[in-house]
Coordinates of C-alpha atoms and ligand atoms in Angstrom, one line a residue:
X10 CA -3.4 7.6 14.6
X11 CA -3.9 4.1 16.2
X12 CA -3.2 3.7 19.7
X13 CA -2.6 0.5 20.9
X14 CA -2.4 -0.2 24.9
X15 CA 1.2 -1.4 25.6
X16 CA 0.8 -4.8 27.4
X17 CA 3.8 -5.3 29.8
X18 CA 5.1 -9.1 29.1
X19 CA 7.0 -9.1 31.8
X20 CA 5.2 -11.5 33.0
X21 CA 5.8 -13.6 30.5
X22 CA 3.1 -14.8 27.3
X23 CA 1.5 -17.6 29.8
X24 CA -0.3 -14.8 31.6
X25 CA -2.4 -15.2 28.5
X26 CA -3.5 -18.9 29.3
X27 CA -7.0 -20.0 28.2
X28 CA -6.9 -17.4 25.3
X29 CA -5.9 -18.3 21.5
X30 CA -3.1 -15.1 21.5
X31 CA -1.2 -15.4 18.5
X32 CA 2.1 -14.3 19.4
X33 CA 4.3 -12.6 16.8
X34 CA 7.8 -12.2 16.7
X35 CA 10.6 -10.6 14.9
X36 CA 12.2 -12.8 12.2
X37 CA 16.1 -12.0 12.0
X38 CA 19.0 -14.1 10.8
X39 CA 16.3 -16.8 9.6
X40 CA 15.1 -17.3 13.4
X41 CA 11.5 -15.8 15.1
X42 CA 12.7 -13.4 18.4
X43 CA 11.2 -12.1 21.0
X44 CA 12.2 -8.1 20.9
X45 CA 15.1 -7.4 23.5
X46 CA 13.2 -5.2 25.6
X47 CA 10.5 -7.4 25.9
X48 CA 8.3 -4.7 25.1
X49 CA 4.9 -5.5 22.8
X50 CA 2.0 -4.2 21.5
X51 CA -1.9 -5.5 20.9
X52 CA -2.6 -6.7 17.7
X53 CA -6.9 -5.8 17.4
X54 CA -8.6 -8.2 15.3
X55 CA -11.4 -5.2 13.5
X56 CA -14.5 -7.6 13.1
X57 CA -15.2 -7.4 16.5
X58 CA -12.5 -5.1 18.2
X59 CA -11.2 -7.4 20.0
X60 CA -7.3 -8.4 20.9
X61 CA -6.4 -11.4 19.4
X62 CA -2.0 -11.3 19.6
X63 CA 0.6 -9.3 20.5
X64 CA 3.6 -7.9 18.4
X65 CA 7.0 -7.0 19.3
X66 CA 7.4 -3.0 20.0
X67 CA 11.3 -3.6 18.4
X68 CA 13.7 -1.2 19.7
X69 CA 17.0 0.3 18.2
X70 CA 18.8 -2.9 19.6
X71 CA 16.2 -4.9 17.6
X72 CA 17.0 -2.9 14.2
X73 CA 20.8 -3.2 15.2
X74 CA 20.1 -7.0 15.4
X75 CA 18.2 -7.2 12.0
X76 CA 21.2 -4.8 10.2
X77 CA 24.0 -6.9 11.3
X78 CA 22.2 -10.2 9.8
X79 CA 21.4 -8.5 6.7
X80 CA 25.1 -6.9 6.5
X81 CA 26.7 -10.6 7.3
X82 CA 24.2 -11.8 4.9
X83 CA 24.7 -9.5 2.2
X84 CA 28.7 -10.3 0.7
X85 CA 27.4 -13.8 -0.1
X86 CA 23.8 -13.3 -1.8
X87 CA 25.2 -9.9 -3.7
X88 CA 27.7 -12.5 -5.1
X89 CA 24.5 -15.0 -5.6
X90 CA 24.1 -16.1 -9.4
X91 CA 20.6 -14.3 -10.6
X92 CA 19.5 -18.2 -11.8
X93 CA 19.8 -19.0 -8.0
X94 CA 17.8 -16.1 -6.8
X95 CA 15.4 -16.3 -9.2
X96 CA 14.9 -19.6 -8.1
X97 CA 14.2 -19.2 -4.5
X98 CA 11.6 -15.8 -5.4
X99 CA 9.5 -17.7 -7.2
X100 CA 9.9 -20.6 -4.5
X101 CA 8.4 -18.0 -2.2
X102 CA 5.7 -17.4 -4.7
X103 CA 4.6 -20.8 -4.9
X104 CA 4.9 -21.5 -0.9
X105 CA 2.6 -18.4 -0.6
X106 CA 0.2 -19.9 -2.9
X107 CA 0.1 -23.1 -1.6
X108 CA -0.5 -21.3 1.5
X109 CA -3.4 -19.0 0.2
X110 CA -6.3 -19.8 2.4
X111 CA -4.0 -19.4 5.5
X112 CA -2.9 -16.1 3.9
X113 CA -6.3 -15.3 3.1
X114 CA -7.8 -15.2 7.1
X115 CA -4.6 -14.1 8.3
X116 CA -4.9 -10.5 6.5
X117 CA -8.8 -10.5 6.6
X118 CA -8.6 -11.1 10.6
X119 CA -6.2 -8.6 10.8
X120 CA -7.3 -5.9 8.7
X121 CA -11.0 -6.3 8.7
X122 CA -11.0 -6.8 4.6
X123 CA -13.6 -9.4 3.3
X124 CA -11.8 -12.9 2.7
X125 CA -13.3 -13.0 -0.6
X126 CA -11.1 -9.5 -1.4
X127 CA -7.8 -11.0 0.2
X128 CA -8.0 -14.6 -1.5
X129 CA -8.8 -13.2 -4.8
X130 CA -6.3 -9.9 -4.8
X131 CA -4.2 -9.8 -1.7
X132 CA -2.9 -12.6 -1.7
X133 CA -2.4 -13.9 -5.4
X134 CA -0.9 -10.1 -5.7
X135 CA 1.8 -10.4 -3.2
X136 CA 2.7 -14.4 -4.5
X137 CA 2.7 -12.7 -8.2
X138 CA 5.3 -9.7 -6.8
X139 CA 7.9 -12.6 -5.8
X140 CA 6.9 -14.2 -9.1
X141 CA 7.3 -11.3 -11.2
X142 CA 10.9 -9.8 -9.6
X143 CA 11.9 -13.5 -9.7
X144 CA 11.5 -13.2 -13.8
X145 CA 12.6 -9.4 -14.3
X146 CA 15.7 -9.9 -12.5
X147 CA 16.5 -12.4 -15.6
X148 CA 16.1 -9.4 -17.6
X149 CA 18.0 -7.0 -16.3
X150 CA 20.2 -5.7 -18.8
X151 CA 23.2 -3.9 -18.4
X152 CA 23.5 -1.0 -20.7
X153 CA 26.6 -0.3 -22.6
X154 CA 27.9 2.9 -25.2
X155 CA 30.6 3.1 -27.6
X156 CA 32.1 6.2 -27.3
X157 CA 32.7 6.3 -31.2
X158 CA 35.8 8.4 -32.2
X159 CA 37.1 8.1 -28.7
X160 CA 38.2 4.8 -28.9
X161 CA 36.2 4.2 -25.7
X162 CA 33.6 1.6 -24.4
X163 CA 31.1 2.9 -21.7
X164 CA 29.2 0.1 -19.3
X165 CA 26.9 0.8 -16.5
X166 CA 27.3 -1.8 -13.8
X167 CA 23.6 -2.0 -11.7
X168 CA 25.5 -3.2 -8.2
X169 CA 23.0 -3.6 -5.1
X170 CA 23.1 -1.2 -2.5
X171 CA 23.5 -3.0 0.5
X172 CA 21.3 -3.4 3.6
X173 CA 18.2 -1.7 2.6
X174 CA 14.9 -0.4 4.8
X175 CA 11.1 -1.1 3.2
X176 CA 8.5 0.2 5.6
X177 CA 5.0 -0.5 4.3
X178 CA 1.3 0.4 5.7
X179 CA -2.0 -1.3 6.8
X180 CA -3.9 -1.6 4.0
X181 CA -2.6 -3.9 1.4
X182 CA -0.2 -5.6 4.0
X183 CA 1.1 -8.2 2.5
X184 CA 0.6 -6.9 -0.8
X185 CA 2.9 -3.8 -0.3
X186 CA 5.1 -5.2 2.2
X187 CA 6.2 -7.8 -1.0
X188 CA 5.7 -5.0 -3.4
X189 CA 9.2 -3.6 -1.9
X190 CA 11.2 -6.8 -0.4
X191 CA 10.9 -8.9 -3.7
X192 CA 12.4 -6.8 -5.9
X193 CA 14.8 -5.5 -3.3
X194 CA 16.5 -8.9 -2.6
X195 CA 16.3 -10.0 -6.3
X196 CA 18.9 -7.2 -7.0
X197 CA 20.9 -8.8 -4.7
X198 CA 20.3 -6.1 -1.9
X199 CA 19.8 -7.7 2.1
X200 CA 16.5 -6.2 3.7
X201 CA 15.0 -5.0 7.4
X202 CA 11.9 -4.6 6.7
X203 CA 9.0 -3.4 8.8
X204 CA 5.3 -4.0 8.2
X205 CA 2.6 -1.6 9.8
X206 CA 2.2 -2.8 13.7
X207 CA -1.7 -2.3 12.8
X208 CA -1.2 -5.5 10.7
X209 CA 1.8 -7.5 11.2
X210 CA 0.2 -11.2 10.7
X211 CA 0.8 -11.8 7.5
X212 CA 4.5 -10.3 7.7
X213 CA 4.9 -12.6 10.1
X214 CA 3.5 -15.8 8.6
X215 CA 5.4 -14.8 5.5
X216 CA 9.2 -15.5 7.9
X217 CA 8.1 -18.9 7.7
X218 CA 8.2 -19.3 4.1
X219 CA 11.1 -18.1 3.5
X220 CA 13.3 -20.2 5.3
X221 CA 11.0 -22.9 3.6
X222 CA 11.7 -21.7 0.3
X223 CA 15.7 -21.8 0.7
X224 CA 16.4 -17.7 1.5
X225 CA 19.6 -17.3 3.5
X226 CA 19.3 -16.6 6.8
X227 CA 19.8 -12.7 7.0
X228 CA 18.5 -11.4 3.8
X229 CA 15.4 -10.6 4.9
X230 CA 15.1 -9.7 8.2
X231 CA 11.5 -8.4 9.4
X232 CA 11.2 -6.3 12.8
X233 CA 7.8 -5.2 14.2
X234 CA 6.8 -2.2 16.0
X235 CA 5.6 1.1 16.2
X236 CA 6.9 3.3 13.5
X237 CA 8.3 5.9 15.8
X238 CA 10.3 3.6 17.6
X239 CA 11.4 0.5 15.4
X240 CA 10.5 2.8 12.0
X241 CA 12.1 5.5 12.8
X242 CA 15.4 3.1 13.5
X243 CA 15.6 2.1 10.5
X244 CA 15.5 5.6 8.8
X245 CA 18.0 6.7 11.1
X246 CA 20.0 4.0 10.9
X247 CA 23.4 5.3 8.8
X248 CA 24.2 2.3 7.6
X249 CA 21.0 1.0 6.3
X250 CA 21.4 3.3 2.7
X251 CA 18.0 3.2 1.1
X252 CA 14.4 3.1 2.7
X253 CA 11.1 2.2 0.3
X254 CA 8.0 3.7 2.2
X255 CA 4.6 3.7 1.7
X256 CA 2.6 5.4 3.9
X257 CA 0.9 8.7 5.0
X258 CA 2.5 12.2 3.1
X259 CA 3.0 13.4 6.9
X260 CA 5.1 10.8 7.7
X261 CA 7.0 10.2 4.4
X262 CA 7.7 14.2 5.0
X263 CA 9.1 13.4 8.1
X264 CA 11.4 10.1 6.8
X265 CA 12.8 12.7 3.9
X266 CA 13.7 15.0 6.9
X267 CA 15.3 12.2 8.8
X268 CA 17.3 10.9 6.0
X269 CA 18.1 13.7 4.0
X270 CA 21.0 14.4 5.9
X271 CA 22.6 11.6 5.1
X272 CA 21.7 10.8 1.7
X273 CA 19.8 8.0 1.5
X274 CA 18.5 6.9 -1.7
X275 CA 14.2 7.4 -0.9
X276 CA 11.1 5.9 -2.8
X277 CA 8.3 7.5 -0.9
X278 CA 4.7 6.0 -2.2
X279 CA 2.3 8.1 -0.3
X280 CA -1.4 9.6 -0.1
X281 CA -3.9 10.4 -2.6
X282 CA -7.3 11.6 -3.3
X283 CA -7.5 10.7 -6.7
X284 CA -10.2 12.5 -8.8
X285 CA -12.8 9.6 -11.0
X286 CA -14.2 12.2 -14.4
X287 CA -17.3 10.7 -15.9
X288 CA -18.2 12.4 -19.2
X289 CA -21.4 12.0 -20.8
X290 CA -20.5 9.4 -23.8
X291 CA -18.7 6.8 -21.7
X292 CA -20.2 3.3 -21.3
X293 CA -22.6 3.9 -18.4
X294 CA -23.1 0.6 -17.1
X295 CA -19.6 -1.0 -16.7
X296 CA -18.7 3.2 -15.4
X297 CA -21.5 2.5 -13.3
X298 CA -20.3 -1.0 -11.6
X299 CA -16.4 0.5 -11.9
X300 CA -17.2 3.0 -9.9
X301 CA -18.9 1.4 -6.8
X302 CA -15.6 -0.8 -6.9
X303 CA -13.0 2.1 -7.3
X304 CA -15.1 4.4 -4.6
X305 CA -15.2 1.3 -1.7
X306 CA -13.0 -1.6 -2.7
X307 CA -11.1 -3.1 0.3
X308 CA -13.1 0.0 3.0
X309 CA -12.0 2.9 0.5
X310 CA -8.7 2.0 2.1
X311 CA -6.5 2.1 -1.1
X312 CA -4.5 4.8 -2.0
X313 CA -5.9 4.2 -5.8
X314 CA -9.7 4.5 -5.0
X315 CA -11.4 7.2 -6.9
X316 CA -12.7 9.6 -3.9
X317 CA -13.7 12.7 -5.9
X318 CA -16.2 11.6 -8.0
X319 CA -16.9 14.7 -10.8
X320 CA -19.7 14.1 -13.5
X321 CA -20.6 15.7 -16.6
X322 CA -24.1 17.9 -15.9
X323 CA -25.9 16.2 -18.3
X324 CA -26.2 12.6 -16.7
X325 CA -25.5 13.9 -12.8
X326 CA -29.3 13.3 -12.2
X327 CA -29.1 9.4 -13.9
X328 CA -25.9 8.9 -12.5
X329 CA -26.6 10.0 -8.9
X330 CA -29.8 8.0 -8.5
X331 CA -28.1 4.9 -10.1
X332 CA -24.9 5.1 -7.9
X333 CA -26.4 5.6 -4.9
X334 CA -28.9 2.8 -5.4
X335 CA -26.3 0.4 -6.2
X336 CA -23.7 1.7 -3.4
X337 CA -26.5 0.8 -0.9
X338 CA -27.1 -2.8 -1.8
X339 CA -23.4 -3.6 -0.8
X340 CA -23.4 -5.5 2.1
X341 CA -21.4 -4.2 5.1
X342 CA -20.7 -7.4 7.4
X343 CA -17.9 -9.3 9.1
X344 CA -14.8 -9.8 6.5
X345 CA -14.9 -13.8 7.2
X346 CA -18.2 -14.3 5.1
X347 CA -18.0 -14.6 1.3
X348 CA -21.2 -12.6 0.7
X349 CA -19.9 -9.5 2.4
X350 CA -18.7 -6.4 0.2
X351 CA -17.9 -4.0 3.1
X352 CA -15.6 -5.4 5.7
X353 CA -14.7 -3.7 9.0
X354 CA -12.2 -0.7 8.8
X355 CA -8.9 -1.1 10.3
X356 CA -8.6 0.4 13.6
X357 CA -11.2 2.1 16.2
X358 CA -9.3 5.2 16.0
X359 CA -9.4 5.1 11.8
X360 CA -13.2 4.5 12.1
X361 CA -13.5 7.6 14.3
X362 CA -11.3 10.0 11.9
X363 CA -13.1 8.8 8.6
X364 CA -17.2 9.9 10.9
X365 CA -15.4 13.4 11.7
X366 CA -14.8 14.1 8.2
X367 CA -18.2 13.3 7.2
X368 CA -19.3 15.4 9.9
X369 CA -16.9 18.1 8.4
X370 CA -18.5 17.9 5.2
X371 CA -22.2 18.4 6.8
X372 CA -20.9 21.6 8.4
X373 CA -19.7 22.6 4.7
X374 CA -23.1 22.4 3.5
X375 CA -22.6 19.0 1.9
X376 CA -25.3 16.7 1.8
X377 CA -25.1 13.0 2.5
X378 CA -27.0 11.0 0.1
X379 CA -26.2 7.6 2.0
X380 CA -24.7 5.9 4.6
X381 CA -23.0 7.9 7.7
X382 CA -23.9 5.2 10.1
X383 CA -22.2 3.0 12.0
X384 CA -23.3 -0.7 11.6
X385 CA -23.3 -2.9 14.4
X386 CA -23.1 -6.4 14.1
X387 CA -24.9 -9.4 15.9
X388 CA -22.1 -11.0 18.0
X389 CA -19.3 -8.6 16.9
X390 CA -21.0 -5.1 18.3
X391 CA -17.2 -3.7 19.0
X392 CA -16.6 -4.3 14.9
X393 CA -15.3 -1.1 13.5
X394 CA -18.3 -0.9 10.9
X395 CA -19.6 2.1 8.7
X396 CA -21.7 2.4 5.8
X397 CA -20.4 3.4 2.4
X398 CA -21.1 7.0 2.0
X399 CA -21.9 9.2 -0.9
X400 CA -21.8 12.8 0.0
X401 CA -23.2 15.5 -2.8
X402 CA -20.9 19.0 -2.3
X403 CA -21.3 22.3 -4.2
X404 CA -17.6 23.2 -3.9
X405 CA -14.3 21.3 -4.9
X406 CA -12.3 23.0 -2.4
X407 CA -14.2 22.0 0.9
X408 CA -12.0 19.9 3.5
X409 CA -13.9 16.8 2.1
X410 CA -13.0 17.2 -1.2
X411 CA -9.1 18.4 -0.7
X412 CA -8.3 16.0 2.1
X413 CA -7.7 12.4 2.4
X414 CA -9.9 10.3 4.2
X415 CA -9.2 7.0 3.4
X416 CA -12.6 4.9 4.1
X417 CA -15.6 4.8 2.4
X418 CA -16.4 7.9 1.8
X419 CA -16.8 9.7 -1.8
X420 CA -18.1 12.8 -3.0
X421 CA -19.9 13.8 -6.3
X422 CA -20.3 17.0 -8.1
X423 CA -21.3 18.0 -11.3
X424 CA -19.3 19.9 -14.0
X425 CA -20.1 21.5 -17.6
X426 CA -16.7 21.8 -19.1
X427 CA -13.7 20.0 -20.1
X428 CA -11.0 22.6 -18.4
X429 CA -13.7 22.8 -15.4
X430 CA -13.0 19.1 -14.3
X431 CA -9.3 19.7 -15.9
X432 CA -8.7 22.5 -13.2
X433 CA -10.9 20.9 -10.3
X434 CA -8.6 17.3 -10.8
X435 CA -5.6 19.4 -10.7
X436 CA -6.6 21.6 -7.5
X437 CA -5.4 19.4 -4.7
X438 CA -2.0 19.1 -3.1
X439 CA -2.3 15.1 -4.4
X440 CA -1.4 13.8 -7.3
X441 CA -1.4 9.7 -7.2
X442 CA -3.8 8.4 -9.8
X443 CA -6.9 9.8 -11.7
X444 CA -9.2 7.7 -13.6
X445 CA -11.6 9.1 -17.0
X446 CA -14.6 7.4 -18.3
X447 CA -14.9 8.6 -22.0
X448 CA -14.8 7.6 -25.9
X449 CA -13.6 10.1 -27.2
X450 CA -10.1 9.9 -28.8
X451 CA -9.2 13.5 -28.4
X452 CA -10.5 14.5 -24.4
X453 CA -9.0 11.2 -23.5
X454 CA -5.7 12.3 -25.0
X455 CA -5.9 15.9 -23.6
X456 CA -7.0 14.8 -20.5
X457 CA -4.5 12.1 -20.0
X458 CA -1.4 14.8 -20.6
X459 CA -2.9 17.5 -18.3
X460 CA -4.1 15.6 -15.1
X461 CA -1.4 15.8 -12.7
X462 CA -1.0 11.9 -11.4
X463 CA 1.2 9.4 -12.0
X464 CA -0.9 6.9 -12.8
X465 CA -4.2 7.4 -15.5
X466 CA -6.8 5.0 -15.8
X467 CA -9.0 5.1 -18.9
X468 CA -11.9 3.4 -19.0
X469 CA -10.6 0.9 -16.3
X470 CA -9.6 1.1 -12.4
X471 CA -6.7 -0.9 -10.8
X472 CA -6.0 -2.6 -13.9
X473 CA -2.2 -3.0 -12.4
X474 CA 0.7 -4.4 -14.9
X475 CA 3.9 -5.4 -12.8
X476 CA 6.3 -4.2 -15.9
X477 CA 4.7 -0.6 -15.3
X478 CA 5.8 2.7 -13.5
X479 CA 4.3 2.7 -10.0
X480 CA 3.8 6.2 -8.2
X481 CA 2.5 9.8 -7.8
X482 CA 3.6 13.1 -7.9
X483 CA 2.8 16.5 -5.4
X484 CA 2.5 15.1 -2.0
X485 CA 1.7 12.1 -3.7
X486 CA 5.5 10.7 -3.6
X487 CA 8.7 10.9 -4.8
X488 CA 10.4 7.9 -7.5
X489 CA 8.5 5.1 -9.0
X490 CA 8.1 1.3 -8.5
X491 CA 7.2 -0.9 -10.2
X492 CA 9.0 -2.9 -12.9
X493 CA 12.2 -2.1 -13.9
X494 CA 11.8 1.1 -12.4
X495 CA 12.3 -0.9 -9.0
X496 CA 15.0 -2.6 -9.5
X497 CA 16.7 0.9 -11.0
X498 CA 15.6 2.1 -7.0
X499 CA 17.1 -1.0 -5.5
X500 CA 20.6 -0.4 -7.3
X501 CA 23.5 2.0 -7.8
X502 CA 25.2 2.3 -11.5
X503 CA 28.4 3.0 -11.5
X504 CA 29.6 3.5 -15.1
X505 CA 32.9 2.6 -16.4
X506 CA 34.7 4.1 -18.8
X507 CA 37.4 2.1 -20.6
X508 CA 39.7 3.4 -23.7
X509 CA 41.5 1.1 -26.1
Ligands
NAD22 P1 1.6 5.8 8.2 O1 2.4 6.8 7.5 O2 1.0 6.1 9.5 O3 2.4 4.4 8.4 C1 3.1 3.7 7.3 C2 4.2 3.0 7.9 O4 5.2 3.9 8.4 C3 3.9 2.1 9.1 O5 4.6 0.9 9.1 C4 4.3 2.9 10.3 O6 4.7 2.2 11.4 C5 5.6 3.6 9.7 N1 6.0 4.9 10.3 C6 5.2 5.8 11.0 N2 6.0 6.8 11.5 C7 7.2 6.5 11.1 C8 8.5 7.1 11.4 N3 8.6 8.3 12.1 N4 9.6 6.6 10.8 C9 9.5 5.5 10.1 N5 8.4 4.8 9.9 C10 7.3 5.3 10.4 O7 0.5 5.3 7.1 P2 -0.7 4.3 7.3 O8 -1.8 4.9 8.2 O9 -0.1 3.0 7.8 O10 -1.2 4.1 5.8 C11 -2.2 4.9 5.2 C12 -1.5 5.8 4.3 O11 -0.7 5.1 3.3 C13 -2.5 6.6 3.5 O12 -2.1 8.0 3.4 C14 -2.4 6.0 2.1 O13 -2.8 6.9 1.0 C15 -1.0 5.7 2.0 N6 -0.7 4.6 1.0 C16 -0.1 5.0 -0.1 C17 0.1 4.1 -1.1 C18 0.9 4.5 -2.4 O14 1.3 3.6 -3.1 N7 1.1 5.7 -2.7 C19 -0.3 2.8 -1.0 C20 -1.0 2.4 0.2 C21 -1.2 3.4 1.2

């Protein structure tokens, strides 16, 4: 876990003179605030490990704040015609495209991702989520049954909740963080939201647009801090009735604990280590680029990427000499420059977590076929820097291979047959996405059905349609976004029944 120094501001932020410290605040009722305990927390810039702002450690007073905004907010934009709302989303779409460079350095500086990664994905990504739940909520159809013979009429009113919780982690910041407030305010629900305090930039710079863009003040309300203080408010929060979380399966566990008891709607999006199943007859060479993409895209920090790599025996010799060639031409450097493919991870702590596990997998005879070193950049030696690493194992069940590690780190094995791989996919308490490089009709079909994931990839990775079901199953979460399916999670139906 990342463990940021508390700084005391007592003092006040002009202790800071002489240094560019961005100072971050919480954005409630449409104004920036400084927490009420004038508590904060260091914001470390990755490249170079280095503090570069500070962030509001919000308390329960804070959350209090944020819910009574929302609350106030919430009788008038429930009541808000879907023309107007769709209106101002896609008014925050445009702002944060208009914006995208900003954007861009914000989340690289924060999270150590190359700038080429977060203007091309990142960025566009989040502007498209306010786009997209800006459209679908145009869409969203009631349904409605004639209860034929009964002289009755069924319709299913989708009402908003209320004051709603989205919690969201480091890696795709801003990306997530939109993933859950877009489609939760174009149901008409009000929102305290809380972005990881490892990367609260672009949550912050993303206030600003949306008093730009027209929101009322109080529909989206964004509070920073750690997430067992200002998270854990929110889940406890009675009044706040549904919290979207993504995040680590320990601490999703820990929010359906929490919340449980007083049955809060939950959407919990959490780890994965997703299995990547190359058979023989697939198209080797765009497998072959796929897979150095889905195996250290963005660090290895996405809950999508492929970190169980299993190949059919009969190219694991080709394969392994090509993929390892290839992985060690990416360039690790610092996230600003266009050239670089592998930014810094996120945090010191993070960096140290994802080397034990290698080391793990050493002591479970596996054998690293590159990387395992730290890199250490001219002029930014503090970076938090490692070299993508391909680690050859003889088992599927060693720690490396049933655990999530979340950098840059993959495995590869070989297998034989179909319900080898089948049963070796399916052996781990995950069960996010899984992704199968083959032609064949049949083993595509089979496969598809059997893997347990919520998300299959077929010749493809991340290929990501708005309009589809988002999610994983196991420890992998509970619920689905994505779609329709998230506005279903951001509203009650109520049916009513009505004979004539
Ligand atoms: P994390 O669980 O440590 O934190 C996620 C968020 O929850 C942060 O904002 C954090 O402050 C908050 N939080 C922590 N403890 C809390 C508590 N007691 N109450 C309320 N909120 C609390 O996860 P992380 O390290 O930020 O992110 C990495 C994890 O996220 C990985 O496991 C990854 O697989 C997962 N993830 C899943 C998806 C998905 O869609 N399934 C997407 C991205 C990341």
């Amino acid at each position: 876990m990342w463990n940021p120094s508390k700084l005391n501001l007592n003092k006040k932020i002009p202790a800071f003179a002489g240094m560019t410290i961005m100072n971050i605040k919480n954005y409630i009722n449409g104004q920036f605030e400084n927490p009420i305990n004038n508590e904060w927390l260091d914001n470390y810039c990755p490249a170079n490990g280095e503090v570069y702002g500070i962030l509001p450690n919000s308390s329960k007073d804070d959350v209090e704040n944020a819910y009574i905004a929302a609350q106030s907010a919430f009788p008038i934009w429930s009541q808000t015609t879907i023309e107007e709302r769709s209106r101002i989303l896609i008014k925050i779409s445009e702002l944060i495209e208009a914006n995208l460079q900003r954007f861009a350095e914000a989340e690289s500086k924060d999270n150590g991702k190359p700038i080429g990664l977060a203007k091309s994905v990142d960025i566009p990504r989040a502007a498209s989520n306010f786009r997209f739940f800006g459209n679908a909520i145009t869409q969203f159809a009631s349904e409605s049954h004639e209860s034929i013979g009964q002289q009755a009429i069924n319709y299913t009113l989708r009402q908003p909740i209320g004051v709603v919780g989205c919690i969201s982690p480091w890696n795709l910041p801003l990306y997530l963080f939109t993933w859950k407030i877009a489609p939760a305010i174009a149901a008409g629900n009000c929102v305290v939201a809380k972005p990881s305090e490892v990367t609260p930039m672009t949550a912050y710079l993303l206030g600003e647009i949306c008093t730009e863009a027209g929101l009322p003040k109080g529909v989206l309300n964004i509070v920073h801090g750690l997430g067992t203080t200002t998270g854990q408010a929110i889940v406890e929060h009675p009044d706040i009735k549904a919290i979207s979380f993504t995040g680590g399966t320990a601490t999703g566990a820990h929010i359906a604990k929490v919340a449980a008891p007083m049955f809060k709607k939950l959407s919990l999006e959490l780890g994965g280590k997703n299995p990547n199943i190359i058979f023989a007859d697939c198209d080797y060479q765009d497998m072959l680029k796929t897979t150095v993409r889905s195996s250290f895209s963005n660090q290895g920090q996405i809950c999508l990427c492929g970190s169980r790599i299993f190949v059919e025996a009969t190219i694991y010799k080709r394969f392994k000499k090509d993929f390892v060639q290839k992985v060690k031409q990416l360039k690790v450097g610092h996230p600003s420059e266009e050239s670089t493919d592998i930014g810094a991870l996120v945090s010191k702590s993070h960096l140290e977590k994802v080397l034990q596990y290698i080391n793990i997998a050493k002591q479970e005879n596996g054998t690293v076929l590159c990387g395992d070193n730290k890199v250490t950049l001219k002029d930014y030696e503090n970076g938090y820097y490692l070299e993508p690493t391909v680690i050859e194992v003889i088992t599927d069940d060693c720690r490396i291979n049933q655990e999530e590690v979340f950098g840059p780190v993959v495995t590869i094995m070989p297998f034989n047959y179909d319900d080898e791989v089948l049963q070796m996919a399916n052996k781990v308490k995950y069960g996010l996405s899984a992704t199968i490089w083959t032609n064949d009709l049949k083993r595509t079909m089979r496969m598809s059905n059997q893997i347990q994931a919520g998300i299959i990839w077929v010749n493809t990775w991340m290929l990501r349609d708005l309009r589809t079901p988002f999610g994983g199953v196991k420890a992998s979460g509970v619920g689905r976004e994505g779609g329709f399916e998230a506005l279903r999670f951001f509203t009650e139906a109520k049916n009513v029944c009505v004979k004539y």
